[in-house]
Short mmCIF file of C-alpha atoms in Angstrom, two decimals:
data_model
loop_
_atom_site.label_atom_id
_atom_site.label_comp_id
_atom_site.label_asym_id
_atom_site.label_seq_id
_atom_site.Cartn_x
_atom_site.Cartn_y
_atom_site.Cartn_z
CA MET A 1 16.64 -29.21 -1.10
CA GLU A 2 16.18 -25.49 -1.60
CA ASN A 3 15.59 -23.37 1.49
CA LYS A 4 12.33 -21.41 1.58
CA VAL A 5 10.61 -18.91 3.88
CA VAL A 6 6.87 -19.63 4.02
CA LEU A 7 4.66 -16.54 3.94
CA PHE A 8 1.33 -17.88 5.17
CA ASP A 9 -1.97 -16.06 4.60
CA ALA A 10 -3.65 -17.62 7.62
CA ASP A 11 -7.03 -15.84 7.56
CA SER A 12 -8.89 -18.54 5.64
CA LEU A 13 -7.39 -21.24 7.81
CA ILE A 14 -8.96 -19.68 10.91
CA TYR A 15 -12.42 -20.15 9.39
CA GLN A 16 -11.64 -23.80 8.65
CA SER A 17 -10.37 -24.22 12.19
CA VAL A 18 -13.55 -23.10 13.94
CA TYR A 19 -16.10 -24.49 11.46
CA LYS A 20 -18.29 -26.99 13.31
CA VAL A 21 -15.52 -27.47 15.86
CA ILE A 22 -18.17 -28.22 18.49
CA SER A 23 -21.80 -29.29 18.23
CA PHE A 24 -24.80 -27.77 20.01
CA GLY A 25 -25.31 -31.18 21.60
CA GLU A 26 -21.86 -31.06 23.16
CA ILE A 27 -22.42 -27.52 24.45
CA ARG A 28 -25.78 -28.58 25.92
CA ALA A 29 -24.17 -31.55 27.65
CA MET A 30 -21.39 -29.38 29.09
CA LEU A 31 -23.95 -26.91 30.47
CA GLN A 32 -25.93 -29.76 32.02
CA ASN A 33 -22.72 -31.00 33.66
CA GLY A 34 -22.26 -27.61 35.30
CA GLU A 35 -19.54 -26.24 33.04
CA SER A 36 -19.35 -22.44 33.04
CA ARG A 37 -19.69 -20.38 29.88
CA PHE A 38 -16.05 -19.35 30.28
CA ALA A 39 -14.94 -23.00 30.43
CA ILE A 40 -16.95 -23.80 27.28
CA GLU A 41 -15.39 -20.86 25.43
CA LEU A 42 -11.93 -22.04 26.46
CA GLU A 43 -12.73 -25.53 25.16
CA ILE A 44 -13.89 -24.15 21.80
CA LEU A 45 -10.80 -21.96 21.56
CA GLN A 46 -8.50 -24.88 22.36
CA ARG A 47 -10.18 -27.10 19.77
CA GLY A 48 -9.88 -24.35 17.17
CA TYR A 49 -6.21 -23.88 17.93
CA ASP A 50 -5.55 -27.63 17.80
CA ARG A 51 -7.25 -27.89 14.40
CA PHE A 52 -5.35 -24.84 13.08
CA GLU A 53 -2.08 -26.37 14.20
CA LYS A 54 -2.87 -29.77 12.69
CA ILE A 55 -3.92 -28.38 9.28
CA ALA A 56 -0.89 -26.07 9.19
CA PHE A 57 1.51 -28.90 9.97
CA ASP A 58 -0.12 -31.09 7.32
CA ILE A 59 0.45 -28.29 4.79
CA PHE A 60 4.06 -27.84 5.89
CA ASN A 61 4.67 -31.57 5.62
CA GLU A 62 3.52 -31.45 1.98
CA ILE A 63 5.74 -28.45 1.25
CA GLU A 64 8.71 -30.19 2.86
CA THR A 65 8.52 -33.05 0.40
CA LYS A 66 10.15 -30.60 -2.04
CA TYR A 67 11.63 -27.74 -0.03
CA ASN A 68 13.34 -27.08 3.29
CA ILE A 69 11.32 -24.59 5.36
CA THR A 70 13.66 -22.23 7.22
CA GLU A 71 11.00 -19.90 8.64
CA VAL A 72 7.22 -19.49 8.73
CA LYS A 73 5.51 -16.11 8.99
CA TYR A 74 1.75 -16.08 9.63
CA PHE A 75 -0.25 -13.07 8.45
CA PHE A 76 -3.69 -12.08 9.72
CA THR A 77 -6.13 -9.30 8.84
CA THR A 78 -7.34 -7.13 11.70
CA CYS A 79 -7.20 -3.80 9.83
CA ARG A 80 -9.17 -1.59 12.20
CA LYS A 81 -8.10 1.46 10.14
CA ASN A 82 -7.96 -0.08 6.68
CA PHE A 83 -6.27 2.41 4.33
CA ARG A 84 -8.55 1.32 1.46
CA LYS A 85 -11.59 2.62 3.35
CA LYS A 86 -10.02 6.08 3.14
CA ILE A 87 -9.81 5.71 -0.64
CA ASP A 88 -13.32 4.30 -1.07
CA SER A 89 -15.84 4.15 1.78
CA GLN A 90 -17.71 1.38 -0.09
CA TYR A 91 -14.72 -0.98 0.02
CA LYS A 92 -16.02 -4.30 1.42
CA ALA A 93 -19.32 -2.59 2.24
CA ASN A 94 -21.06 -5.72 0.93
CA ARG A 95 -19.73 -7.65 3.93
CA LYS A 96 -22.14 -6.40 6.55
CA GLY A 97 -22.90 -9.72 8.17
CA LYS A 98 -22.14 -10.21 11.84
CA SER A 99 -18.51 -11.21 12.35
CA ASN A 100 -17.83 -14.71 13.64
CA LYS A 101 -17.08 -14.55 17.36
CA TRP A 102 -14.93 -17.67 17.36
CA VAL A 103 -12.92 -16.56 14.34
CA ASN A 104 -12.16 -13.27 16.10
CA MET A 105 -11.25 -14.99 19.37
CA LEU A 106 -8.95 -17.48 17.68
CA ARG A 107 -7.26 -14.73 15.64
CA VAL A 108 -6.52 -12.74 18.79
CA TYR A 109 -5.23 -15.88 20.53
CA LEU A 110 -2.94 -16.80 17.62
CA LEU A 111 -1.55 -13.28 17.37
CA ASP A 112 -0.69 -13.43 21.06
CA TYR A 113 0.77 -16.93 21.24
CA LEU A 114 1.74 -18.21 17.77
CA GLU A 115 5.38 -17.45 17.03
CA GLY A 116 5.89 -15.52 13.79
CA SER A 117 2.40 -13.95 13.67
CA PHE A 118 1.80 -10.51 12.17
CA ALA A 119 -1.12 -8.12 11.67
CA SER A 120 -1.57 -4.40 11.05
CA ASP A 121 -4.14 -1.73 11.82
CA GLU A 122 -3.90 -0.35 8.27
CA TYR A 123 -2.90 -3.24 6.02
CA GLU A 124 -4.49 -6.59 5.24
CA ALA A 125 -2.70 -9.93 5.39
CA ASP A 126 -2.00 -10.00 1.65
CA ASP A 127 -0.50 -6.47 1.79
CA LEU A 128 1.87 -7.63 4.53
CA ILE A 129 2.81 -10.69 2.49
CA TYR A 130 3.59 -8.49 -0.53
CA TYR A 131 5.76 -6.22 1.62
CA ASN A 132 7.71 -9.23 2.91
CA THR A 133 8.33 -10.53 -0.62
CA GLN A 134 10.01 -7.22 -1.41
CA LEU A 135 12.55 -7.92 1.35
CA LEU A 136 13.47 -11.32 -0.13
CA ASN A 137 14.75 -12.66 -3.41
CA VAL A 138 12.01 -14.19 -5.58
CA ASP A 139 13.56 -17.66 -5.18
CA ASP A 140 13.63 -17.49 -1.38
CA TYR A 141 9.93 -17.62 -0.50
CA ILE A 142 6.73 -19.61 -0.91
CA ILE A 143 3.41 -17.80 -0.62
CA CYS A 144 0.99 -20.16 1.08
CA ALA A 145 -2.57 -18.97 0.47
CA ILE A 146 -5.90 -19.55 -1.24
CA ASP A 147 -6.45 -15.86 -2.08
CA LYS A 148 -6.31 -15.28 -5.84
CA ASP A 149 -5.25 -11.65 -5.34
CA LEU A 150 -1.84 -12.84 -4.20
CA ARG A 151 -1.22 -14.23 -7.70
CA GLN A 152 -0.21 -10.65 -8.49
CA ILE A 153 3.11 -11.58 -6.92
CA GLU A 154 5.75 -13.35 -8.96
CA GLY A 155 7.19 -16.51 -7.41
CA LEU A 156 6.31 -19.91 -6.02
CA HIS A 157 2.84 -20.30 -4.51
CA TYR A 158 1.22 -23.12 -2.58
CA ASP A 159 -2.60 -23.16 -2.67
CA TYR A 160 -3.92 -25.10 0.34
CA TYR A 161 -7.53 -25.15 -0.90
CA GLN A 162 -8.79 -28.75 -0.99
CA LEU A 163 -10.50 -30.07 -4.12
CA LYS A 164 -12.91 -33.01 -4.02
CA LYS A 165 -11.77 -35.86 -6.26
CA GLN A 166 -12.62 -39.49 -6.95
CA ASP A 167 -10.32 -42.47 -7.30
CA GLU A 168 -10.76 -45.27 -9.86
CA ASP A 169 -13.25 -47.04 -7.57
CA GLY A 170 -15.42 -43.95 -7.20
CA ASN A 171 -14.30 -43.22 -3.65
CA GLU A 172 -14.15 -39.53 -2.82
CA TYR A 173 -11.04 -37.92 -1.39
CA LYS A 174 -9.62 -34.43 -1.03
CA GLU A 175 -6.43 -33.08 -2.51
CA ARG A 176 -4.91 -29.62 -2.13
CA LYS A 177 -4.30 -27.57 -5.27
CA GLY A 178 -0.64 -27.43 -4.30
CA PHE A 179 2.29 -25.74 -6.03
CA GLN A 180 2.10 -23.17 -8.80
CA TYR A 181 4.82 -20.87 -10.07
CA VAL A 182 3.47 -17.43 -10.97
CA THR A 183 5.60 -15.84 -13.67
CA LYS A 184 6.14 -12.10 -13.99
CA GLU A 185 3.93 -12.11 -17.10
CA SER A 186 1.16 -14.06 -15.37
CA ALA A 187 1.24 -11.69 -12.39
CA GLU A 188 1.03 -8.70 -14.74
CA ASN A 189 -1.91 -10.25 -16.63
CA LEU A 190 -3.84 -10.76 -13.40
CA ILE A 191 -3.39 -7.11 -12.43
CA PHE A 192 -4.81 -5.88 -15.76
CA GLU A 193 -7.57 -8.49 -15.61
CA MET A 194 -8.63 -7.37 -12.13
CA MET A 195 -8.56 -3.74 -13.22
CA LEU A 196 -11.10 -4.63 -15.91
CA THR A 197 -13.32 -6.99 -13.90
CA GLY A 198 -13.06 -5.45 -10.45
CA ASP A 199 -13.47 -7.68 -7.40
CA VAL A 200 -17.02 -8.58 -6.36
CA SER A 201 -15.93 -10.06 -3.03
CA ASP A 202 -14.37 -6.72 -2.01
CA ASN A 203 -17.11 -4.58 -3.61
CA ILE A 204 -14.69 -3.06 -6.15
CA LYS A 205 -16.50 -2.25 -9.39
CA GLY A 206 -14.76 -2.90 -12.68
CA ILE A 207 -16.13 -2.24 -16.16
CA TYR A 208 -19.78 -3.23 -16.58
CA GLY A 209 -20.16 -6.30 -18.78
CA ILE A 210 -16.53 -7.42 -18.55
CA GLY A 211 -15.97 -10.72 -16.78
CA LYS A 212 -12.91 -12.92 -16.55
CA LYS A 213 -13.23 -14.51 -20.02
CA LYS A 214 -13.83 -11.22 -21.82
CA ALA A 215 -10.94 -9.58 -19.97
CA GLU A 216 -8.61 -12.42 -20.96
CA LYS A 217 -9.70 -12.06 -24.60
CA LEU A 218 -9.16 -8.28 -24.58
CA LEU A 219 -5.67 -8.63 -23.11
CA GLN A 220 -4.53 -11.68 -25.07
CA GLY A 221 -1.30 -11.18 -27.01
CA LYS A 222 -0.89 -7.55 -25.95
CA SER A 223 2.32 -5.95 -24.71
CA LYS A 224 2.27 -4.20 -21.34
CA TYR A 225 1.68 -0.90 -23.14
CA GLY A 226 -1.04 -2.54 -25.24
CA LYS A 227 -2.78 -3.82 -22.11
CA PHE A 228 -2.71 -0.34 -20.61
CA ARG A 229 -4.27 1.08 -23.78
CA VAL A 230 -7.06 -1.53 -23.52
CA LEU A 231 -7.61 -0.45 -19.93
CA CYS A 232 -7.86 3.23 -20.82
CA LYS A 233 -10.17 2.52 -23.77
CA GLU A 234 -12.64 0.48 -21.69
CA TYR A 235 -12.70 2.95 -18.79
CA LYS A 236 -13.17 5.85 -21.23
CA LYS A 237 -16.29 4.18 -22.63
CA GLU A 238 -17.87 4.11 -19.20
CA SER A 239 -17.12 7.47 -17.62
CA SER A 240 -15.83 10.95 -18.32
CA GLU A 241 -13.95 10.61 -15.02
CA TRP A 242 -12.13 7.55 -16.29
CA LYS A 243 -8.68 8.69 -15.17
CA GLN A 244 -9.81 9.01 -11.55
CA ARG A 245 -11.60 5.65 -11.77
CA ILE A 246 -8.40 3.97 -12.94
CA LYS A 247 -6.41 5.66 -10.19
CA THR A 248 -8.91 4.64 -7.50
CA ASN A 249 -9.19 1.02 -8.62
CA ALA A 250 -5.41 0.72 -8.94
CA SER A 251 -5.06 1.92 -5.33
CA LEU A 252 -7.64 -0.64 -4.17
CA LEU A 253 -6.52 -3.64 -6.21
CA ILE A 254 -2.76 -3.46 -6.73
CA PHE A 255 -0.19 -4.10 -4.01
CA LYS A 256 2.27 -1.26 -3.48
#
């Protein structure tokens, strides 16, 4: 089997790991039994870690049916001084909800104790993954993530998002999306598509009225130069400052 380094975008897995990891009834019972708040927090943290470890190993077991894993690197987003905020103060400004205490606690714990864990004050997990792919040959890594933005990177991907399915008897089960090879052309198409549509989840505005389907239609069959011309044409329609808009969105959306 081929040897592969797994570059794991672990942020989403943290959320899965703490989701409903303990019930209010259990917390109430622990308090009634005289457990301290500190002891309860330790219990929640331990359960979250155990679930993270179990899900991760399940994913690695699936990958190892086809490839030999030589190393795993886990990437997390802390980003206290996110460089994109310096480019656009409204970056992720739509995410003003209170951060999840248990997610933050588990992230800190994993960064301290999980071997092969990485984070940065300036760069997000997907930026760090991109940087690591530049240090490896394209055939040497697997990007393990559910983040669509990482499909900008050529190479083998493993999407650990679970889809609900039904068997022949109507019984429901879950199955991960699994392996996908992102070609250089596919990665390029996604970059141009995102430049047209923007990214709602990160509060990056694209061209008004252009969604995924329209972007695909505009770019279909075009050369790289042709795609760039489409980009310029659509941005020109919207603003006299179209060059700066392209530059700003490229800095926010494209890995460098």
